Short mmCIF file of C-alpha atoms in Angstrom, two decimals:
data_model
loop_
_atom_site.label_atom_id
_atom_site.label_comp_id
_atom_site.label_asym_id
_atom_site.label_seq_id
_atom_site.Cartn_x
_atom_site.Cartn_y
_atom_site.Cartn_z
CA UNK A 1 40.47 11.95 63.73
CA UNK A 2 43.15 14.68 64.66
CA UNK A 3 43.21 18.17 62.76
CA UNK A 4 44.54 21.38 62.66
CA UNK A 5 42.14 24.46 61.80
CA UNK A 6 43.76 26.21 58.84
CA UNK A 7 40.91 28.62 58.38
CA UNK A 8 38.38 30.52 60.26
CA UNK A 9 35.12 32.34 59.41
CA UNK A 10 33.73 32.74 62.54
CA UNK A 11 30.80 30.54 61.69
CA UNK A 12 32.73 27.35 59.54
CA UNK A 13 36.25 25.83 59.33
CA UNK A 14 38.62 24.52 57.64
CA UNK A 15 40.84 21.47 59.06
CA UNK A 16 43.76 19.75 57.41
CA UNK A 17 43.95 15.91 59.27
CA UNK A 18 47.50 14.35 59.52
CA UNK A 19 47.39 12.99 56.02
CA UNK A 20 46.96 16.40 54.33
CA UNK A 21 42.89 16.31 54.07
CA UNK A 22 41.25 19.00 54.18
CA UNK A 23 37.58 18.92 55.80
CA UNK A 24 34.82 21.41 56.70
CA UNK A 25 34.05 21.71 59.49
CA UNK A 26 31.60 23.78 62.02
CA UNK A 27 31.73 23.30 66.02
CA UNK A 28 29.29 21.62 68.86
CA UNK A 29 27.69 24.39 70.22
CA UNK A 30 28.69 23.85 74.14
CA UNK A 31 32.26 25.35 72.69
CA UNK A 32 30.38 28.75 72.21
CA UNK A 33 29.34 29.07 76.44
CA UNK A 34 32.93 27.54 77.79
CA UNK A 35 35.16 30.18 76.44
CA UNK A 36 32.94 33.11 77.05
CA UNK A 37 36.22 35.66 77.19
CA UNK A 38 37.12 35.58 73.58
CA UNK A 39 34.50 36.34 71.01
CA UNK A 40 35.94 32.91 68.99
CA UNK A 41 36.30 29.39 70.56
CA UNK A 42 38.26 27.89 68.05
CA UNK A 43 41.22 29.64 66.48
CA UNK A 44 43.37 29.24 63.05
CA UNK A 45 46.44 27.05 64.40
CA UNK A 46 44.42 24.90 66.95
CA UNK A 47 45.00 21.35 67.17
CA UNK A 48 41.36 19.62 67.91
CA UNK A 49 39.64 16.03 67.25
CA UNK A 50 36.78 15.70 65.23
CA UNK A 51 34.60 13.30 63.84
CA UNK A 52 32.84 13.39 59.77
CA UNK A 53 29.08 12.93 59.33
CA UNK A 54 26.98 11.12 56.97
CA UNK A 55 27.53 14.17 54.71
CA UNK A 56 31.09 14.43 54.84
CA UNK A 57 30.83 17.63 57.55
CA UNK A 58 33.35 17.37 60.00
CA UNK A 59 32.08 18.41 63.60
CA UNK A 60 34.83 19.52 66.08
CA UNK A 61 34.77 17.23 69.53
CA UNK A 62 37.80 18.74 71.37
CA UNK A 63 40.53 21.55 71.13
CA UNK A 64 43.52 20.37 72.27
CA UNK A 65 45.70 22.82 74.85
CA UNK A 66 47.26 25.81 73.40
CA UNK A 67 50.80 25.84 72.98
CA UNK A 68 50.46 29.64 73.08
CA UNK A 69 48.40 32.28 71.21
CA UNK A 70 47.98 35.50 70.12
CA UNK A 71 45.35 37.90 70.95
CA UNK A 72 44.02 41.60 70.14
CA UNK A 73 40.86 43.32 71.10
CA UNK A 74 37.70 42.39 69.52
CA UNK A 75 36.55 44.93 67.32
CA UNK A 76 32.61 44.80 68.17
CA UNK A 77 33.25 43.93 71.73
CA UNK A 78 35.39 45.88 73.67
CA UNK A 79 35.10 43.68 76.91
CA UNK A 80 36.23 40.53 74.64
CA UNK A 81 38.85 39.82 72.94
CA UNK A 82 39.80 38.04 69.33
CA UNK A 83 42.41 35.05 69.18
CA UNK A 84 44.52 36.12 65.89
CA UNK A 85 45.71 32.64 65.93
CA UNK A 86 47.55 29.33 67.90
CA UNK A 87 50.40 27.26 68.38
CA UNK A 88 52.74 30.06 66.92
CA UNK A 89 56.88 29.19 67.19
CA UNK A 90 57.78 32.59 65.70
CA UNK A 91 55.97 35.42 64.93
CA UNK A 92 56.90 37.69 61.53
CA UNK A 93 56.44 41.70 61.69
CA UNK A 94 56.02 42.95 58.37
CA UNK A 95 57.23 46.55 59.10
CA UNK A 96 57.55 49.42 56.43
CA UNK A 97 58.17 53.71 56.88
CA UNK A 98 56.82 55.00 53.81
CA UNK A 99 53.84 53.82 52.15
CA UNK A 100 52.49 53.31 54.98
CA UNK A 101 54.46 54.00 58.19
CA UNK A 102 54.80 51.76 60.80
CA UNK A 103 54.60 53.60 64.22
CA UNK A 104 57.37 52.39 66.80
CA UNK A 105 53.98 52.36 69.07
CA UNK A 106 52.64 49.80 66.89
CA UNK A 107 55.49 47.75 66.88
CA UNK A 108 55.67 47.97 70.71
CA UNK A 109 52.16 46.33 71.11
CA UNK A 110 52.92 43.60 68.92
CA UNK A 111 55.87 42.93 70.67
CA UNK A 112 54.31 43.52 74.21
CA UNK A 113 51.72 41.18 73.30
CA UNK A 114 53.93 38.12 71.89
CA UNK A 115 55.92 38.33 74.95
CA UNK A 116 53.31 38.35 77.12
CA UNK A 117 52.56 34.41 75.04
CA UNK A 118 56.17 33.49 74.87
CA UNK A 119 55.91 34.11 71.00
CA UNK A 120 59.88 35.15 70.25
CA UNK A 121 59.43 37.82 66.90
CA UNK A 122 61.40 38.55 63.80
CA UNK A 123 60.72 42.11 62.57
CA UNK A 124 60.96 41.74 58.46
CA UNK A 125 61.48 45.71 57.27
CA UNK A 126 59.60 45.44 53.75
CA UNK A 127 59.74 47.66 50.51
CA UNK A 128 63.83 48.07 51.34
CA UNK A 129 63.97 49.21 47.24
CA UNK A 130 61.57 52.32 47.76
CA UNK A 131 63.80 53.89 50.47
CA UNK A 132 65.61 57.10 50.03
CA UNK A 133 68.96 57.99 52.01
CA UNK A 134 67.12 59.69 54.47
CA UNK A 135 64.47 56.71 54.65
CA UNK A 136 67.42 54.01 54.96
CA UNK A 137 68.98 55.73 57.84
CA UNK A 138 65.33 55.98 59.94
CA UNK A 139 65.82 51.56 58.98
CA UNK A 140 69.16 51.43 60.70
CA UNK A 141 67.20 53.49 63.55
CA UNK A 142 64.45 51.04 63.99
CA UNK A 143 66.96 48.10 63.78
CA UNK A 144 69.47 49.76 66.47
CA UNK A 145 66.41 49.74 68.29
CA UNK A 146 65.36 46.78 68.56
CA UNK A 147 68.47 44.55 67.70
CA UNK A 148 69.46 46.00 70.89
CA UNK A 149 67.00 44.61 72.93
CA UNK A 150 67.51 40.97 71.56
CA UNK A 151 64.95 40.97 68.61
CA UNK A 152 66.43 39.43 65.17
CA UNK A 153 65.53 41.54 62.15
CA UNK A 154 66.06 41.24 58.37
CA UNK A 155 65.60 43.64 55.61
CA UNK A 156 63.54 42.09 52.50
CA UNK A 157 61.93 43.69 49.52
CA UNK A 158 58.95 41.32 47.84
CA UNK A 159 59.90 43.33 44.36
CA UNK A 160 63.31 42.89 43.67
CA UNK A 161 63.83 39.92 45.61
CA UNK A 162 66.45 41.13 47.98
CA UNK A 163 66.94 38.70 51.04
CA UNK A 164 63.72 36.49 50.00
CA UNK A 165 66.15 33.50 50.20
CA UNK A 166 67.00 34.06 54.06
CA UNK A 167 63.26 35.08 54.55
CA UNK A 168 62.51 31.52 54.05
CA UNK A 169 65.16 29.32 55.59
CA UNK A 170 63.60 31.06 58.60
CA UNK A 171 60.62 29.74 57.96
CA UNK A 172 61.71 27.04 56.96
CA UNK A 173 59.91 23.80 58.84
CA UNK A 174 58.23 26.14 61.64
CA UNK A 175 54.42 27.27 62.41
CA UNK A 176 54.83 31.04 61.37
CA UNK A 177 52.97 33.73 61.88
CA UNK A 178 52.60 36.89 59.47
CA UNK A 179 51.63 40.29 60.62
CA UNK A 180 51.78 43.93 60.30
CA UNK A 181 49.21 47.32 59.25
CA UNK A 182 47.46 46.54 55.85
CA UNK A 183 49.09 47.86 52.91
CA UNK A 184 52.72 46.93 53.79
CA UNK A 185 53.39 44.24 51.66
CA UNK A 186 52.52 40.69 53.33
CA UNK A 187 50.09 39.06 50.58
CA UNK A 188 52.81 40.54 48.43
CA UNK A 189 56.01 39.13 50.58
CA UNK A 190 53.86 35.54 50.89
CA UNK A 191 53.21 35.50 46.82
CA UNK A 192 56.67 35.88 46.02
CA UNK A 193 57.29 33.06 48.67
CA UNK A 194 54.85 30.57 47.15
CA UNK A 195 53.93 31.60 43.57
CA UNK A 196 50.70 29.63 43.69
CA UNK A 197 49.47 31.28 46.48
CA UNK A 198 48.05 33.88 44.46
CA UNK A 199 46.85 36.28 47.24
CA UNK A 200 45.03 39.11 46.25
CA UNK A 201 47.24 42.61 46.85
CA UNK A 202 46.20 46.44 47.23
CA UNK A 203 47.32 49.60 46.72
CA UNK A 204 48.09 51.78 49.82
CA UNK A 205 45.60 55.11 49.58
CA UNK A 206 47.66 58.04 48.58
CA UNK A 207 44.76 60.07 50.28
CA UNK A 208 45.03 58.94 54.19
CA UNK A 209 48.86 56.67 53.44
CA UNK A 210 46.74 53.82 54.56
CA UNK A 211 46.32 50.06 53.37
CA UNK A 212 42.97 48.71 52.11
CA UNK A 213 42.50 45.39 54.19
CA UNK A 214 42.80 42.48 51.90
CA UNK A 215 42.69 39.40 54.04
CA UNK A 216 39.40 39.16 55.31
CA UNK A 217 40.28 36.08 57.89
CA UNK A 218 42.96 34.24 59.37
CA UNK A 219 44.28 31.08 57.08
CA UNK A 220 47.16 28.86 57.20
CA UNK A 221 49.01 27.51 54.17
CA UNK A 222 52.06 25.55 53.96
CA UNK A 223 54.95 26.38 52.55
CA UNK A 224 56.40 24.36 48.99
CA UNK A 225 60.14 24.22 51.34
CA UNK A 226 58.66 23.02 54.35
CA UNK A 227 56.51 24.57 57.02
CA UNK A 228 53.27 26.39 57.33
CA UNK A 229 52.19 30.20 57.94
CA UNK A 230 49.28 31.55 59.27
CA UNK A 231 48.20 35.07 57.19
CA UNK A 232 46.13 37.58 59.49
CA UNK A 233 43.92 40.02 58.48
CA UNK A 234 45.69 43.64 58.34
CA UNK A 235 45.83 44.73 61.90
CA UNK A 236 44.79 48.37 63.11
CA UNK A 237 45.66 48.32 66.67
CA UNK A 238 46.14 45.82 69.04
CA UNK A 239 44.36 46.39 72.63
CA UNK A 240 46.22 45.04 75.46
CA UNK A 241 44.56 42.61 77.27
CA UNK A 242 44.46 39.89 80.24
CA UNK A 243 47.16 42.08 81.13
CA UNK A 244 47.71 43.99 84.67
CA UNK A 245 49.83 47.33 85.09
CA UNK A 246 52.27 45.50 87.27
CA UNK A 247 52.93 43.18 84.43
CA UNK A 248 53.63 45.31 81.32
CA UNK A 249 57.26 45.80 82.67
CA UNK A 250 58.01 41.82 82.20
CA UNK A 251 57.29 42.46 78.46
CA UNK A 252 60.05 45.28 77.54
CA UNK A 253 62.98 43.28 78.01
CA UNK A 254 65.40 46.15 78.72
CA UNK A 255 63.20 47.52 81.37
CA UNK A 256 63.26 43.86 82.94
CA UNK A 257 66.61 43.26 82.58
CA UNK A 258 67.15 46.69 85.40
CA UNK A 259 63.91 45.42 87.42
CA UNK A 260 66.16 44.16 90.29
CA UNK A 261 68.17 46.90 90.22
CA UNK A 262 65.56 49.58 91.50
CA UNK A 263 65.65 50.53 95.10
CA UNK A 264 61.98 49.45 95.59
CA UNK A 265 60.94 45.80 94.34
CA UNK A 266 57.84 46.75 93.45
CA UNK A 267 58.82 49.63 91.65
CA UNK A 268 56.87 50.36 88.65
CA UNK A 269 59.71 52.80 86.85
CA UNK A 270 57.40 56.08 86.92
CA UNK A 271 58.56 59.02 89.59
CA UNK A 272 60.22 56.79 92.25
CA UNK A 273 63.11 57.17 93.78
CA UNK A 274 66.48 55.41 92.89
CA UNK A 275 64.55 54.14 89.79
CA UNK A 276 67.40 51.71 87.28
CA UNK A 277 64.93 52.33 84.53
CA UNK A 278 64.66 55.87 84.65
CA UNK A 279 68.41 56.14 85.36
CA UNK A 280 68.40 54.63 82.03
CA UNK A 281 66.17 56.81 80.23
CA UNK A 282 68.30 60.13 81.43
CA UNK A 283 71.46 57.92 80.13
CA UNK A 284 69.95 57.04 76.63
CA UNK A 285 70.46 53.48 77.23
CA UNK A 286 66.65 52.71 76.86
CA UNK A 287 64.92 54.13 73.63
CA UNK A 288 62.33 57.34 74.56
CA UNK A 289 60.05 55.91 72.21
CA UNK A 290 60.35 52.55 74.08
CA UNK A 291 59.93 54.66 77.71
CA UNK A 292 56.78 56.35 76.16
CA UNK A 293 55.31 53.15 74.68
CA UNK A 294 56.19 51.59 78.14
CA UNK A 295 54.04 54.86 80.16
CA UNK A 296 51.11 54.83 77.76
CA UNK A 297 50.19 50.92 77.78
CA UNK A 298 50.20 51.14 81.84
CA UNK A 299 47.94 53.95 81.53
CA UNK A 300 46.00 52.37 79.06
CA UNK A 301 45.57 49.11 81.57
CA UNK A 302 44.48 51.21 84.17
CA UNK A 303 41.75 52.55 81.92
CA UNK A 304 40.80 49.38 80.92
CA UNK A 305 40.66 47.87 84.24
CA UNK A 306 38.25 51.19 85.71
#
């Protein structure tokens, strides 16, 4: 039979066959010594055959190839990494300022990351009701931002309802994926999306501004107007990795776009001469957050590589 995995554990699984079936389901254990560079062979998202036992168990045979994926450090093992989840057509960025914030450096590695897997990315700026003056202008910073550089964005709040409507014709009939720092409003946002759902929510600490982690594990659920989305665990940081210094560039679109306009070809947009990007940078037409984000994730692959 063919399946999709709609839930992870790490040790069991949840598939949904073609019918709407749900099964579950554990893996053979060759799967566990082929993929030896990511701490979990099978991810939420994957596509894979299996067969059902005498007891009903359903043993996975084969994953099928990945469509594309998404990936962060593993938490226990810093030379492996964690698949998040698989066969993603748009990525979701759950994104709030206050309550907690949401640092632009953040943003940049989720970003950095889904390009690197051809994942394109909707940034969704939560909690729009709670927002002072002062609060609503930092918004129209973050979108100026970022709508500059080609990435759609839409402002939502799960309380009052605003924009909830145009939240879900765009996920309307796609594989989605949900993200963003505990505490800023996705079981919340996903509730108010499908009322049976019944997620469990948190309060953000008032002591350290910080989410308490609600989702435990990755797990898929479809959508009562068509589609399915794939809830992640509240995400700290994301590591960057399978990733070389030379590389990073490709993912910040507005530093690719001036790539071939640097003297050097291999020009990495640091202290060279005749540099397009840093040109830019004096002229304000890349973001100094952006530049910064850009500088600390090539030192950070360096590090990682030594």
């Amino acid at each position: 039979m063919k399946g999709r995995v709609i839930k992870s554990t790490g040790s069991w699984y949840l598939l949904r066959n073609e019918e709407g079936e749900i099964f579950k389901a554990r893996i053979r254990g060759k799967f566990r010594l082929d993929n030896i560079q990511h701490t979990n062979p099978v991810a939420v998202g994957d596509f894979v055959d299996f067969e059902v036992d005498k007891d009903g168990l359903a043993v996975i045979q084969k994953i099928h190839e990945r469509k594309n994926y998404i990936i962060r450090r593993s938490v226990n093992l810093s030379k492996k990494s964690h698949i998040i989840a698989s066969n993603i057509d748009k990525a979701f960025l759950v994104v709030t300022l206050d309550n907690p914030k949401t640092s632009f450096g953040f943003i940049d590695r989720f970003l950095v990351t889904a390009e690197a897997y051809h994942i394109p990315v909707m940034l969704v700026f939560n909690k729009m009701d709670t927002y002072d003056e002062e609060m609503l202008e930092e918004v129209k910073y973050y979108k100026f931002i970022y709508e500059n550089i080609g990435y759609e964005t839409i402002e939502v709040s799960a309380l009052t309802g605003f924009n909830i409507d145009q939240l879900k014709s765009e996920l309307k009939g796609i594989t989605s994926l949900i993200a963003g720092h505990s505490g800023v409003g996705k079981s919340t946002l996903m509730n108010v999306l499908h009322p049976n759902l019944d997620l469990k929510t948190s309060v953000v600490s008032d002591f350290n501004q910080k989410g308490q982690h609600t989702t435990t594990f990755a797990e898929m659920y479809e959508w009562p107007f068509g589609g399915f989305s794939i809830d992640t665990p509240g995400i700290k940081e994301f590591g960057l990795v399978e990733m070389e210094r030379e590389e990073i560039q490709h993912y910040f679109p507005e530093i690719f776009e001036l790539k071939s306009e640097c003297k050097f070809d291999n020009c990495l947009h640091l202290n060279e001469p005749k540099c397009a990007v840093n040109q830019a940078v004096e002229n304000a037409e890349i973001a100094p957050s952006r530049y910064e984000n850009y500088l600390g994730f090539m030192e950070e692959v360096s590090q990682n590589k030594s």
